[in-house]
mmCIF file with all atom_site columns, C-alpha atoms in Angstrom:
data_model
loop_
_atom_site.group_PDB
_atom_site.id
_atom_site.type_symbol
_atom_site.label_atom_id
_atom_site.label_alt_id
_atom_site.label_comp_id
_atom_site.label_asym_id
_atom_site.label_entity_id
_atom_site.label_seq_id
_atom_site.pdbx_PDB_ins_code
_atom_site.Cartn_x
_atom_site.Cartn_y
_atom_site.Cartn_z
_atom_site.occupancy
_atom_site.B_iso_or_equiv
_atom_site.pdbx_formal_charge
_atom_site.auth_seq_id
_atom_site.auth_comp_id
_atom_site.auth_asym_id
_atom_site.auth_atom_id
_atom_site.pdbx_PDB_model_num
ATOM 1   C CA . GLN A 1 1   ? -9.891  -16.974 -0.923  1.00 91.00 ? 1   GLN A CA 1
ATOM 2   C CA . VAL A 1 2   ? -7.372  -15.365 1.398   1.00 96.00 ? 2   VAL A CA 1
ATOM 3   C CA . GLN A 1 3   ? -8.721  -12.632 3.649   1.00 97.00 ? 3   GLN A CA 1
ATOM 4   C CA . LEU A 1 4   ? -7.092  -10.297 6.128   1.00 98.00 ? 4   LEU A CA 1
ATOM 5   C CA . GLN A 1 5   ? -8.880  -9.243  9.279   1.00 98.00 ? 5   GLN A CA 1
ATOM 6   C CA . GLN A 1 6   ? -7.276  -6.621  11.471  1.00 98.00 ? 6   GLN A CA 1
ATOM 7   C CA . TRP A 1 7   ? -8.086  -5.181  14.863  1.00 98.00 ? 7   TRP A CA 1
ATOM 8   C CA . GLY A 1 8   ? -6.690  -3.058  17.655  1.00 97.00 ? 8   GLY A CA 1
ATOM 9   C CA . ALA A 1 9   ? -7.291  -0.010  19.805  1.00 95.00 ? 9   ALA A CA 1
ATOM 10  C CA . GLY A 1 10  ? -8.509  3.023   17.907  1.00 93.00 ? 10  GLY A CA 1
ATOM 11  C CA . LEU A 1 11  ? -7.897  5.782   20.468  1.00 98.00 ? 11  LEU A CA 1
ATOM 12  C CA . LEU A 1 12  ? -4.606  6.341   22.245  1.00 98.00 ? 12  LEU A CA 1
ATOM 13  C CA . LYS A 1 13  ? -3.058  9.021   24.417  1.00 98.00 ? 13  LYS A CA 1
ATOM 14  C CA . PRO A 1 14  ? 0.355   10.491  23.625  1.00 98.00 ? 14  PRO A CA 1
ATOM 15  C CA . SER A 1 15  ? 3.259   8.297   24.770  1.00 97.00 ? 15  SER A CA 1
ATOM 16  C CA . GLU A 1 16  ? 1.139   5.109   24.702  1.00 98.00 ? 16  GLU A CA 1
ATOM 17  C CA . THR A 1 17  ? 1.853   2.084   22.531  1.00 98.00 ? 17  THR A CA 1
ATOM 18  C CA . LEU A 1 18  ? -0.142  1.367   19.401  1.00 98.00 ? 18  LEU A CA 1
ATOM 19  C CA . SER A 1 19  ? -0.921  -2.320  19.032  1.00 98.00 ? 19  SER A CA 1
ATOM 20  C CA . LEU A 1 20  ? -2.620  -3.903  16.000  1.00 98.00 ? 20  LEU A CA 1
ATOM 21  C CA . THR A 1 21  ? -3.039  -7.491  14.855  1.00 98.00 ? 21  THR A CA 1
ATOM 22  C CA . CYS A 1 22  ? -3.856  -8.900  11.429  1.00 98.00 ? 22  CYS A CA 1
ATOM 23  C CA . ALA A 1 23  ? -5.167  -12.439 10.989  1.00 98.00 ? 23  ALA A CA 1
ATOM 24  C CA . VAL A 1 24  ? -4.767  -14.333 7.736   1.00 98.00 ? 24  VAL A CA 1
ATOM 25  C CA . TYR A 1 25  ? -7.740  -16.524 6.820   1.00 98.00 ? 25  TYR A CA 1
ATOM 26  C CA . GLY A 1 26  ? -7.868  -19.033 3.995   1.00 96.00 ? 26  GLY A CA 1
ATOM 27  C CA . GLY A 1 27  ? -4.140  -19.139 3.359   1.00 95.00 ? 27  GLY A CA 1
ATOM 28  C CA . SER A 1 28  ? -0.710  -19.626 4.818   1.00 95.00 ? 28  SER A CA 1
ATOM 29  C CA . LEU A 1 29  ? 1.809   -17.058 6.020   1.00 96.00 ? 29  LEU A CA 1
ATOM 30  C CA . SER A 1 30  ? 4.503   -18.987 4.191   1.00 95.00 ? 30  SER A CA 1
ATOM 31  C CA . GLY A 1 31  ? 5.945   -17.633 0.979   1.00 93.00 ? 31  GLY A CA 1
ATOM 32  C CA . TYR A 1 32  ? 4.892   -14.031 1.425   1.00 96.00 ? 32  TYR A CA 1
ATOM 33  C CA . TYR A 1 33  ? 5.912   -10.863 3.177   1.00 97.00 ? 33  TYR A CA 1
ATOM 34  C CA . TRP A 1 34  ? 3.289   -9.274  5.430   1.00 98.00 ? 34  TRP A CA 1
ATOM 35  C CA . SER A 1 35  ? 3.318   -5.510  5.702   1.00 98.00 ? 35  SER A CA 1
ATOM 36  C CA . TRP A 1 36  ? 1.913   -2.671  7.728   1.00 98.00 ? 36  TRP A CA 1
ATOM 37  C CA . ILE A 1 37  ? 1.142   0.563   5.875   1.00 98.00 ? 37  ILE A CA 1
ATOM 38  C CA . ARG A 1 38  ? -0.369  3.753   7.243   1.00 98.00 ? 38  ARG A CA 1
ATOM 39  C CA . GLN A 1 39  ? -2.187  6.769   5.853   1.00 98.00 ? 39  GLN A CA 1
ATOM 40  C CA . PRO A 1 40  ? -2.722  9.995   7.817   1.00 98.00 ? 40  PRO A CA 1
ATOM 41  C CA . PRO A 1 41  ? -6.129  11.585  7.209   1.00 97.00 ? 41  PRO A CA 1
ATOM 42  C CA . GLY A 1 42  ? -6.221  13.184  3.752   1.00 96.00 ? 42  GLY A CA 1
ATOM 43  C CA . LYS A 1 43  ? -2.623  12.206  2.989   1.00 97.00 ? 43  LYS A CA 1
ATOM 44  C CA . GLY A 1 44  ? -0.642  9.528   1.167   1.00 98.00 ? 44  GLY A CA 1
ATOM 45  C CA . LEU A 1 45  ? 0.577   6.057   2.041   1.00 98.00 ? 45  LEU A CA 1
ATOM 46  C CA . GLU A 1 46  ? 3.625   5.223   4.151   1.00 98.00 ? 46  GLU A CA 1
ATOM 47  C CA . TRP A 1 47  ? 5.131   1.758   4.391   1.00 98.00 ? 47  TRP A CA 1
ATOM 48  C CA . ILE A 1 48  ? 5.964   0.917   8.021   1.00 98.00 ? 48  ILE A CA 1
ATOM 49  C CA . GLY A 1 49  ? 7.613   -2.471  7.690   1.00 98.00 ? 49  GLY A CA 1
ATOM 50  C CA . ASP A 1 50  ? 7.109   -6.149  6.968   1.00 98.00 ? 50  ASP A CA 1
ATOM 51  C CA . ILE A 1 51  ? 7.755   -9.671  8.194   1.00 98.00 ? 51  ILE A CA 1
ATOM 52  C CA . ASN A 1 52  ? 7.817   -13.167 6.737   1.00 96.00 ? 52  ASN A CA 1
ATOM 53  C CA . HIS A 1 53  ? 6.692   -16.438 8.286   1.00 96.00 ? 53  HIS A CA 1
ATOM 54  C CA . SER A 1 54  ? 10.174  -17.045 9.702   1.00 96.00 ? 54  SER A CA 1
ATOM 55  C CA . GLY A 1 55  ? 10.117  -13.765 11.557  1.00 96.00 ? 55  GLY A CA 1
ATOM 56  C CA . SER A 1 56  ? 12.547  -11.887 9.325   1.00 97.00 ? 56  SER A CA 1
ATOM 57  C CA . THR A 1 57  ? 11.669  -8.189  9.466   1.00 97.00 ? 57  THR A CA 1
ATOM 58  C CA . ARG A 1 58  ? 12.367  -5.028  7.476   1.00 97.00 ? 58  ARG A CA 1
ATOM 59  C CA . TYR A 1 59  ? 11.466  -1.600  8.810   1.00 98.00 ? 59  TYR A CA 1
ATOM 60  C CA . ASN A 1 60  ? 11.174  1.892   7.451   1.00 98.00 ? 60  ASN A CA 1
ATOM 61  C CA . PRO A 1 61  ? 14.170  3.766   8.932   1.00 98.00 ? 61  PRO A CA 1
ATOM 62  C CA . SER A 1 62  ? 11.874  6.715   9.672   1.00 97.00 ? 62  SER A CA 1
ATOM 63  C CA . LEU A 1 63  ? 10.017  4.594   12.259  1.00 97.00 ? 63  LEU A CA 1
ATOM 64  C CA . LYS A 1 64  ? 12.504  1.836   13.037  1.00 96.00 ? 64  LYS A CA 1
ATOM 65  C CA . SER A 1 65  ? 13.368  3.003   16.545  1.00 96.00 ? 65  SER A CA 1
ATOM 66  C CA . ARG A 1 66  ? 9.716   2.754   17.642  1.00 98.00 ? 66  ARG A CA 1
ATOM 67  C CA . VAL A 1 67  ? 8.368   -0.191  15.637  1.00 98.00 ? 67  VAL A CA 1
ATOM 68  C CA . THR A 1 68  ? 8.176   -3.911  16.268  1.00 98.00 ? 68  THR A CA 1
ATOM 69  C CA . ILE A 1 69  ? 6.479   -6.310  13.881  1.00 98.00 ? 69  ILE A CA 1
ATOM 70  C CA . SER A 1 70  ? 6.030   -9.897  15.010  1.00 98.00 ? 70  SER A CA 1
ATOM 71  C CA . VAL A 1 71  ? 4.442   -13.082 13.700  1.00 98.00 ? 71  VAL A CA 1
ATOM 72  C CA . ASP A 1 72  ? 2.524   -15.878 15.407  1.00 97.00 ? 72  ASP A CA 1
ATOM 73  C CA . THR A 1 73  ? 2.460   -18.808 13.009  1.00 96.00 ? 73  THR A CA 1
ATOM 74  C CA . SER A 1 74  ? 0.320   -20.924 15.348  1.00 96.00 ? 74  SER A CA 1
ATOM 75  C CA . LYS A 1 75  ? -2.485  -18.378 15.007  1.00 97.00 ? 75  LYS A CA 1
ATOM 76  C CA . ASN A 1 76  ? -1.691  -17.327 11.429  1.00 97.00 ? 76  ASN A CA 1
ATOM 77  C CA . GLN A 1 77  ? -1.377  -13.728 12.574  1.00 98.00 ? 77  GLN A CA 1
ATOM 78  C CA . PHE A 1 78  ? 1.107   -10.897 12.528  1.00 98.00 ? 78  PHE A CA 1
ATOM 79  C CA . SER A 1 79  ? 1.190   -7.808  14.697  1.00 98.00 ? 79  SER A CA 1
ATOM 80  C CA . LEU A 1 80  ? 2.397   -4.221  14.852  1.00 98.00 ? 80  LEU A CA 1
ATOM 81  C CA . LYS A 1 81  ? 3.567   -2.303  17.887  1.00 98.00 ? 81  LYS A CA 1
ATOM 82  C CA . LEU A 1 82  ? 4.492   1.364   17.684  1.00 98.00 ? 82  LEU A CA 1
ATOM 83  C CA . ASN A 1 83  ? 5.603   2.910   20.925  1.00 98.00 ? 83  ASN A CA 1
ATOM 84  C CA . SER A 1 84  ? 5.666   6.478   22.205  1.00 98.00 ? 84  SER A CA 1
ATOM 85  C CA . VAL A 1 85  ? 2.912   7.625   19.858  1.00 98.00 ? 85  VAL A CA 1
ATOM 86  C CA . THR A 1 86  ? 2.181   11.293  19.195  1.00 98.00 ? 86  THR A CA 1
ATOM 87  C CA . ALA A 1 87  ? -0.538  13.100  17.250  1.00 98.00 ? 87  ALA A CA 1
ATOM 88  C CA . ALA A 1 88  ? 1.627   12.651  14.143  1.00 98.00 ? 88  ALA A CA 1
ATOM 89  C CA . ASP A 1 89  ? 0.915   8.917   14.338  1.00 98.00 ? 89  ASP A CA 1
ATOM 90  C CA . THR A 1 90  ? -2.803  9.481   13.829  1.00 98.00 ? 90  THR A CA 1
ATOM 91  C CA . ALA A 1 91  ? -3.631  7.530   10.687  1.00 98.00 ? 91  ALA A CA 1
ATOM 92  C CA . ALA A 1 92  ? -5.485  4.644   9.136   1.00 98.00 ? 92  ALA A CA 1
ATOM 93  C CA . TYR A 1 93  ? -3.289  1.578   9.531   1.00 98.00 ? 93  TYR A CA 1
ATOM 94  C CA . TYR A 1 94  ? -3.521  -1.214  6.978   1.00 98.00 ? 94  TYR A CA 1
ATOM 95  C CA . CYS A 1 95  ? -2.113  -4.710  6.945   1.00 98.00 ? 95  CYS A CA 1
ATOM 96  C CA . ALA A 1 96  ? -1.250  -6.042  3.499   1.00 98.00 ? 96  ALA A CA 1
ATOM 97  C CA . LYS A 1 97  ? 0.004   -9.200  1.807   1.00 98.00 ? 97  LYS A CA 1
ATOM 98  C CA . GLY A 1 98  ? 3.128   -8.941  -0.271  1.00 97.00 ? 98  GLY A CA 1
ATOM 99  C CA . GLU A 1 99  ? 3.050   -11.111 -3.372  1.00 94.00 ? 99  GLU A CA 1
ATOM 100 C CA . GLN A 1 100 ? 5.965   -11.695 -5.692  1.00 90.00 ? 100 GLN A CA 1
ATOM 101 C CA . TRP A 1 101 ? 6.250   -12.021 -9.482  1.00 88.00 ? 101 TRP A CA 1
ATOM 102 C CA . ALA A 1 102 ? 9.812   -12.759 -10.589 1.00 88.00 ? 102 ALA A CA 1
ATOM 103 C CA . THR A 1 103 ? 11.669  -10.504 -8.134  1.00 89.00 ? 103 THR A CA 1
ATOM 104 C CA . ILE A 1 104 ? 9.014   -7.812  -8.027  1.00 92.00 ? 104 ILE A CA 1
ATOM 105 C CA . TRP A 1 105 ? 6.936   -7.485  -4.877  1.00 94.00 ? 105 TRP A CA 1
ATOM 106 C CA . TYR A 1 106 ? 3.512   -5.866  -4.750  1.00 97.00 ? 106 TYR A CA 1
ATOM 107 C CA . PHE A 1 107 ? 0.583   -5.656  -2.332  1.00 98.00 ? 107 PHE A CA 1
ATOM 108 C CA . ASP A 1 108 ? -2.225  -7.775  -3.735  1.00 97.00 ? 108 ASP A CA 1
ATOM 109 C CA . LEU A 1 109 ? -4.437  -7.973  -0.660  1.00 98.00 ? 109 LEU A CA 1
ATOM 110 C CA . TRP A 1 110 ? -5.179  -5.387  1.997   1.00 98.00 ? 110 TRP A CA 1
ATOM 111 C CA . GLY A 1 111 ? -7.011  -5.375  5.300   1.00 98.00 ? 111 GLY A CA 1
ATOM 112 C CA . ARG A 1 112 ? -9.903  -2.971  5.739   1.00 98.00 ? 112 ARG A CA 1
ATOM 113 C CA . GLY A 1 113 ? -7.844  -0.601  7.832   1.00 98.00 ? 113 GLY A CA 1
ATOM 114 C CA . THR A 1 114 ? -7.992  0.607   11.428  1.00 98.00 ? 114 THR A CA 1
ATOM 115 C CA . LEU A 1 115 ? -8.216  4.305   12.184  1.00 98.00 ? 115 LEU A CA 1
ATOM 116 C CA . VAL A 1 116 ? -5.934  5.098   15.115  1.00 98.00 ? 116 VAL A CA 1
ATOM 117 C CA . THR A 1 117 ? -6.329  8.509   16.717  1.00 98.00 ? 117 THR A CA 1
ATOM 118 C CA . VAL A 1 118 ? -3.787  9.867   19.178  1.00 98.00 ? 118 VAL A CA 1
ATOM 119 C CA . SER A 1 119 ? -5.232  12.553  21.386  1.00 97.00 ? 119 SER A CA 1
ATOM 120 C CA . SER A 1 120 ? -4.906  13.672  24.980  1.00 96.00 ? 120 SER A CA 1
ATOM 121 C CA . ASP B 2 1   ? 15.063  6.449   0.000   1.00 97.00 ? 1   ASP B CA 1
ATOM 122 C CA . ILE B 2 2   ? 13.637  6.469   -3.521  1.00 98.00 ? 2   ILE B CA 1
ATOM 123 C CA . GLN B 2 3   ? 11.236  9.382   -4.002  1.00 98.00 ? 3   GLN B CA 1
ATOM 124 C CA . MET B 2 4   ? 8.172   8.828   -6.161  1.00 98.00 ? 4   MET B CA 1
ATOM 125 C CA . THR B 2 5   ? 6.571   11.894  -7.746  1.00 98.00 ? 5   THR B CA 1
ATOM 126 C CA . GLN B 2 6   ? 3.151   11.724  -9.359  1.00 98.00 ? 6   GLN B CA 1
ATOM 127 C CA . SER B 2 7   ? 1.585   14.232  -11.686 1.00 98.00 ? 7   SER B CA 1
ATOM 128 C CA . PRO B 2 8   ? -0.856  15.733  -11.758 1.00 98.00 ? 8   PRO B CA 1
ATOM 129 C CA . SER B 2 9   ? -1.918  15.679  -8.115  1.00 98.00 ? 9   SER B CA 1
ATOM 130 C CA . SER B 2 10  ? -5.516  15.959  -9.262  1.00 98.00 ? 10  SER B CA 1
ATOM 131 C CA . LEU B 2 11  ? -7.458  16.088  -12.493 1.00 98.00 ? 11  LEU B CA 1
ATOM 132 C CA . SER B 2 12  ? -11.019 16.515  -13.644 1.00 97.00 ? 12  SER B CA 1
ATOM 133 C CA . ALA B 2 13  ? -12.309 14.321  -16.436 1.00 97.00 ? 13  ALA B CA 1
ATOM 134 C CA . SER B 2 14  ? -15.556 13.157  -17.978 1.00 96.00 ? 14  SER B CA 1
ATOM 135 C CA . VAL B 2 15  ? -16.908 9.676   -18.447 1.00 96.00 ? 15  VAL B CA 1
ATOM 136 C CA . GLY B 2 16  ? -15.399 8.260   -21.621 1.00 97.00 ? 16  GLY B CA 1
ATOM 137 C CA . ASP B 2 17  ? -12.244 10.372  -21.464 1.00 97.00 ? 17  ASP B CA 1
ATOM 138 C CA . ARG B 2 18  ? -8.770  8.924   -21.829 1.00 98.00 ? 18  ARG B CA 1
ATOM 139 C CA . VAL B 2 19  ? -6.809  9.655   -18.654 1.00 98.00 ? 19  VAL B CA 1
ATOM 140 C CA . THR B 2 20  ? -3.045  9.500   -18.177 1.00 98.00 ? 20  THR B CA 1
ATOM 141 C CA . ILE B 2 21  ? -1.221  9.687   -14.839 1.00 98.00 ? 21  ILE B CA 1
ATOM 142 C CA . THR B 2 22  ? 2.542   9.950   -14.606 1.00 98.00 ? 22  THR B CA 1
ATOM 143 C CA . CYS B 2 23  ? 4.913   8.659   -11.928 1.00 98.00 ? 23  CYS B CA 1
ATOM 144 C CA . ARG B 2 24  ? 8.592   9.518   -11.790 1.00 98.00 ? 24  ARG B CA 1
ATOM 145 C CA . ALA B 2 25  ? 11.205  7.825   -9.593  1.00 98.00 ? 25  ALA B CA 1
ATOM 146 C CA . SER B 2 26  ? 14.204  9.675   -8.170  1.00 98.00 ? 26  SER B CA 1
ATOM 147 C CA . GLN B 2 27  ? 16.482  6.927   -9.521  1.00 98.00 ? 27  GLN B CA 1
ATOM 148 C CA . SER B 2 28  ? 16.121  4.033   -11.915 1.00 98.00 ? 28  SER B CA 1
ATOM 149 C CA . ILE B 2 29  ? 13.831  1.298   -10.612 1.00 98.00 ? 29  ILE B CA 1
ATOM 150 C CA . SER B 2 30  ? 13.697  -0.884  -13.723 1.00 97.00 ? 30  SER B CA 1
ATOM 151 C CA . SER B 2 31  ? 10.127  -2.255  -13.802 1.00 97.00 ? 31  SER B CA 1
ATOM 152 C CA . TYR B 2 32  ? 9.682   -2.431  -10.021 1.00 98.00 ? 32  TYR B CA 1
ATOM 153 C CA . LEU B 2 33  ? 6.599   -0.228  -10.138 1.00 98.00 ? 33  LEU B CA 1
ATOM 154 C CA . ASN B 2 34  ? 3.036   -0.925  -9.042  1.00 98.00 ? 34  ASN B CA 1
ATOM 155 C CA . TRP B 2 35  ? -0.215  1.036   -9.291  1.00 98.00 ? 35  TRP B CA 1
ATOM 156 C CA . TYR B 2 36  ? -3.125  1.086   -6.840  1.00 98.00 ? 36  TYR B CA 1
ATOM 157 C CA . GLN B 2 37  ? -6.608  2.591   -6.834  1.00 98.00 ? 37  GLN B CA 1
ATOM 158 C CA . GLN B 2 38  ? -8.116  3.869   -3.603  1.00 98.00 ? 38  GLN B CA 1
ATOM 159 C CA . LYS B 2 39  ? -11.736 4.904   -3.205  1.00 98.00 ? 39  LYS B CA 1
ATOM 160 C CA . GLN B 2 40  ? -12.853 7.153   -0.389  1.00 96.00 ? 40  GLN B CA 1
ATOM 161 C CA . GLY B 2 41  ? -12.787 5.372   2.970   1.00 96.00 ? 41  GLY B CA 1
ATOM 162 C CA . LYS B 2 42  ? -11.486 2.111   1.518   1.00 98.00 ? 42  LYS B CA 1
ATOM 163 C CA . ALA B 2 43  ? -8.184  0.279   1.368   1.00 98.00 ? 43  ALA B CA 1
ATOM 164 C CA . PRO B 2 44  ? -6.172  0.528   -1.854  1.00 98.00 ? 44  PRO B CA 1
ATOM 165 C CA . ASP B 2 45  ? -6.654  -2.097  -4.568  1.00 98.00 ? 45  ASP B CA 1
ATOM 166 C CA . LEU B 2 46  ? -3.879  -3.352  -6.822  1.00 98.00 ? 46  LEU B CA 1
ATOM 167 C CA . LEU B 2 47  ? -4.323  -2.455  -10.496 1.00 98.00 ? 47  LEU B CA 1
ATOM 168 C CA . ILE B 2 48  ? -0.962  -2.987  -12.176 1.00 98.00 ? 48  ILE B CA 1
ATOM 169 C CA . TYR B 2 49  ? 2.231   -4.700  -11.011 1.00 98.00 ? 49  TYR B CA 1
ATOM 170 C CA . ALA B 2 50  ? 5.688   -4.838  -12.551 1.00 97.00 ? 50  ALA B CA 1
ATOM 171 C CA . ALA B 2 51  ? 4.923   -1.627  -14.474 1.00 98.00 ? 51  ALA B CA 1
ATOM 172 C CA . SER B 2 52  ? 2.616   -3.200  -17.058 1.00 98.00 ? 52  SER B CA 1
ATOM 173 C CA . SER B 2 53  ? 1.050   -6.443  -15.778 1.00 98.00 ? 53  SER B CA 1
ATOM 174 C CA . LEU B 2 54  ? -2.683  -6.214  -15.193 1.00 98.00 ? 54  LEU B CA 1
ATOM 175 C CA . GLN B 2 55  ? -3.833  -7.707  -11.896 1.00 97.00 ? 55  GLN B CA 1
ATOM 176 C CA . SER B 2 56  ? -6.419  -10.457 -12.276 1.00 97.00 ? 56  SER B CA 1
ATOM 177 C CA . GLY B 2 57  ? -9.952  -9.084  -12.331 1.00 97.00 ? 57  GLY B CA 1
ATOM 178 C CA . VAL B 2 58  ? -8.945  -5.533  -13.232 1.00 98.00 ? 58  VAL B CA 1
ATOM 179 C CA . PRO B 2 59  ? -10.705 -4.163  -16.346 1.00 98.00 ? 59  PRO B CA 1
ATOM 180 C CA . SER B 2 60  ? -8.618  -3.990  -19.507 1.00 98.00 ? 60  SER B CA 1
ATOM 181 C CA . ARG B 2 61  ? -9.211  -0.239  -19.843 1.00 98.00 ? 61  ARG B CA 1
ATOM 182 C CA . PHE B 2 62  ? -6.397  0.122   -17.291 1.00 98.00 ? 62  PHE B CA 1
ATOM 183 C CA . SER B 2 63  ? -2.861  -0.168  -18.589 1.00 98.00 ? 63  SER B CA 1
ATOM 184 C CA . GLY B 2 64  ? 0.622   0.660   -17.382 1.00 98.00 ? 64  GLY B CA 1
ATOM 185 C CA . SER B 2 65  ? 3.862   1.399   -19.160 1.00 98.00 ? 65  SER B CA 1
ATOM 186 C CA . GLY B 2 66  ? 7.380   2.606   -18.566 1.00 98.00 ? 66  GLY B CA 1
ATOM 187 C CA . SER B 2 67  ? 10.671  1.515   -17.100 1.00 98.00 ? 67  SER B CA 1
ATOM 188 C CA . GLY B 2 68  ? 13.656  3.130   -15.476 1.00 98.00 ? 68  GLY B CA 1
ATOM 189 C CA . THR B 2 69  ? 12.423  6.381   -13.945 1.00 98.00 ? 69  THR B CA 1
ATOM 190 C CA . ASP B 2 70  ? 9.263   7.267   -15.889 1.00 98.00 ? 70  ASP B CA 1
ATOM 191 C CA . PHE B 2 71  ? 5.979   5.408   -15.734 1.00 98.00 ? 71  PHE B CA 1
ATOM 192 C CA . THR B 2 72  ? 2.415   5.944   -16.901 1.00 98.00 ? 72  THR B CA 1
ATOM 193 C CA . LEU B 2 73  ? -0.986  4.665   -15.863 1.00 98.00 ? 73  LEU B CA 1
ATOM 194 C CA . THR B 2 74  ? -3.631  5.038   -18.563 1.00 98.00 ? 74  THR B CA 1
ATOM 195 C CA . ILE B 2 75  ? -7.382  4.627   -18.320 1.00 98.00 ? 75  ILE B CA 1
ATOM 196 C CA . SER B 2 76  ? -8.557  4.295   -21.915 1.00 98.00 ? 76  SER B CA 1
ATOM 197 C CA . SER B 2 77  ? -12.192 5.223   -21.324 1.00 97.00 ? 77  SER B CA 1
ATOM 198 C CA . LEU B 2 78  ? -13.031 6.589   -17.889 1.00 97.00 ? 78  LEU B CA 1
ATOM 199 C CA . GLN B 2 79  ? -16.002 4.955   -16.198 1.00 96.00 ? 79  GLN B CA 1
ATOM 200 C CA . PRO B 2 80  ? -18.062 6.274   -13.247 1.00 94.00 ? 80  PRO B CA 1
ATOM 201 C CA . GLU B 2 81  ? -16.489 3.717   -10.899 1.00 96.00 ? 81  GLU B CA 1
ATOM 202 C CA . ASP B 2 82  ? -12.970 4.932   -11.779 1.00 97.00 ? 82  ASP B CA 1
ATOM 203 C CA . PHE B 2 83  ? -13.282 8.184   -9.878  1.00 94.00 ? 83  PHE B CA 1
ATOM 204 C CA . ALA B 2 84  ? -10.770 7.604   -7.113  1.00 98.00 ? 84  ALA B CA 1
ATOM 205 C CA . THR B 2 85  ? -7.204  8.353   -6.038  1.00 98.00 ? 85  THR B CA 1
ATOM 206 C CA . TYR B 2 86  ? -4.360  6.500   -7.738  1.00 98.00 ? 86  TYR B CA 1
ATOM 207 C CA . TYR B 2 87  ? -0.962  5.754   -6.223  1.00 98.00 ? 87  TYR B CA 1
ATOM 208 C CA . CYS B 2 88  ? 2.252   4.414   -7.670  1.00 98.00 ? 88  CYS B CA 1
ATOM 209 C CA . GLN B 2 89  ? 4.670   2.413   -5.476  1.00 98.00 ? 89  GLN B CA 1
ATOM 210 C CA . GLN B 2 90  ? 8.226   1.239   -6.007  1.00 98.00 ? 90  GLN B CA 1
ATOM 211 C CA . SER B 2 91  ? 9.503   -2.110  -4.809  1.00 97.00 ? 91  SER B CA 1
ATOM 212 C CA . TYR B 2 92  ? 13.052  -1.747  -6.126  1.00 97.00 ? 92  TYR B CA 1
ATOM 213 C CA . SER B 2 93  ? 14.527  -1.086  -2.719  1.00 96.00 ? 93  SER B CA 1
ATOM 214 C CA . HIS B 2 94  ? 13.582  -0.694  0.901   1.00 96.00 ? 94  HIS B CA 1
ATOM 215 C CA . PRO B 2 95  ? 12.018  1.312   2.336   1.00 97.00 ? 95  PRO B CA 1
ATOM 216 C CA . LEU B 2 96  ? 9.157   0.766   -0.088  1.00 98.00 ? 96  LEU B CA 1
ATOM 217 C CA . THR B 2 97  ? 7.718   4.135   -1.081  1.00 98.00 ? 97  THR B CA 1
ATOM 218 C CA . PHE B 2 98  ? 4.564   5.499   -2.668  1.00 98.00 ? 98  PHE B CA 1
ATOM 219 C CA . GLY B 2 99  ? 3.833   8.486   -4.822  1.00 98.00 ? 99  GLY B CA 1
ATOM 220 C CA . GLY B 2 100 ? 1.733   11.281  -3.383  1.00 98.00 ? 100 GLY B CA 1
ATOM 221 C CA . GLY B 2 101 ? -1.389  10.228  -5.251  1.00 98.00 ? 101 GLY B CA 1
ATOM 222 C CA . THR B 2 102 ? -3.504  11.527  -8.121  1.00 98.00 ? 102 THR B CA 1
ATOM 223 C CA . LYS B 2 103 ? -7.150  12.262  -7.421  1.00 98.00 ? 103 LYS B CA 1
ATOM 224 C CA . VAL B 2 104 ? -9.408  11.745  -10.429 1.00 98.00 ? 104 VAL B CA 1
ATOM 225 C CA . GLU B 2 105 ? -12.583 13.794  -10.100 1.00 96.00 ? 105 GLU B CA 1
ATOM 226 C CA . ILE B 2 106 ? -15.733 14.183  -12.135 1.00 87.00 ? 106 ILE B CA 1
ATOM 227 C CA . LYS B 2 107 ? -15.766 17.112  -14.550 1.00 88.00 ? 107 LYS B CA 1
#
């Protein structure tokens, strides 16, 4: 059974860089897209971007200038960096596995989430 | 970006009620529509993918329908464990986008 375990710093100051990692256990990175999704407290979900095992990335244009998603196939992990954070970046951040049926992608497995708070 | 609009934003219902949640896309997305359930403090769980396909392990009281711009999630007989927030999500084009959510509360 595939599981996602994520970790990273939960408290940042404005202008710092958010850094999170998600490890994939019990399965391969190959054949899927691996996403980061965030949710501000009490609000809805926002897709940040994704990556495949080859390192091909897609980003949300709203965050593209500040986001880097990378993959480490030797460790079966993928990571998120978001630079120059502000209070508006305070959110629960989730990693998620993108599965495909025909040409339709959906998130069938999610990490438990990491609450990241940006405060001076 | 494709905008996803859910209605209602919240509803109150009783155990045993039939509940319907609507999701509308700002342009046609064929059947590229997924539904998730999120309970308080937890990550979302996939319920329905490709508009009407039930994810493995999800109770059959959940069903999805629609194509193009208008979609529906139906819970045929609401159970205590179904009180949660529900989100639709389109995967027709990037950036992937979610609806604003529908909170289902106990009446």
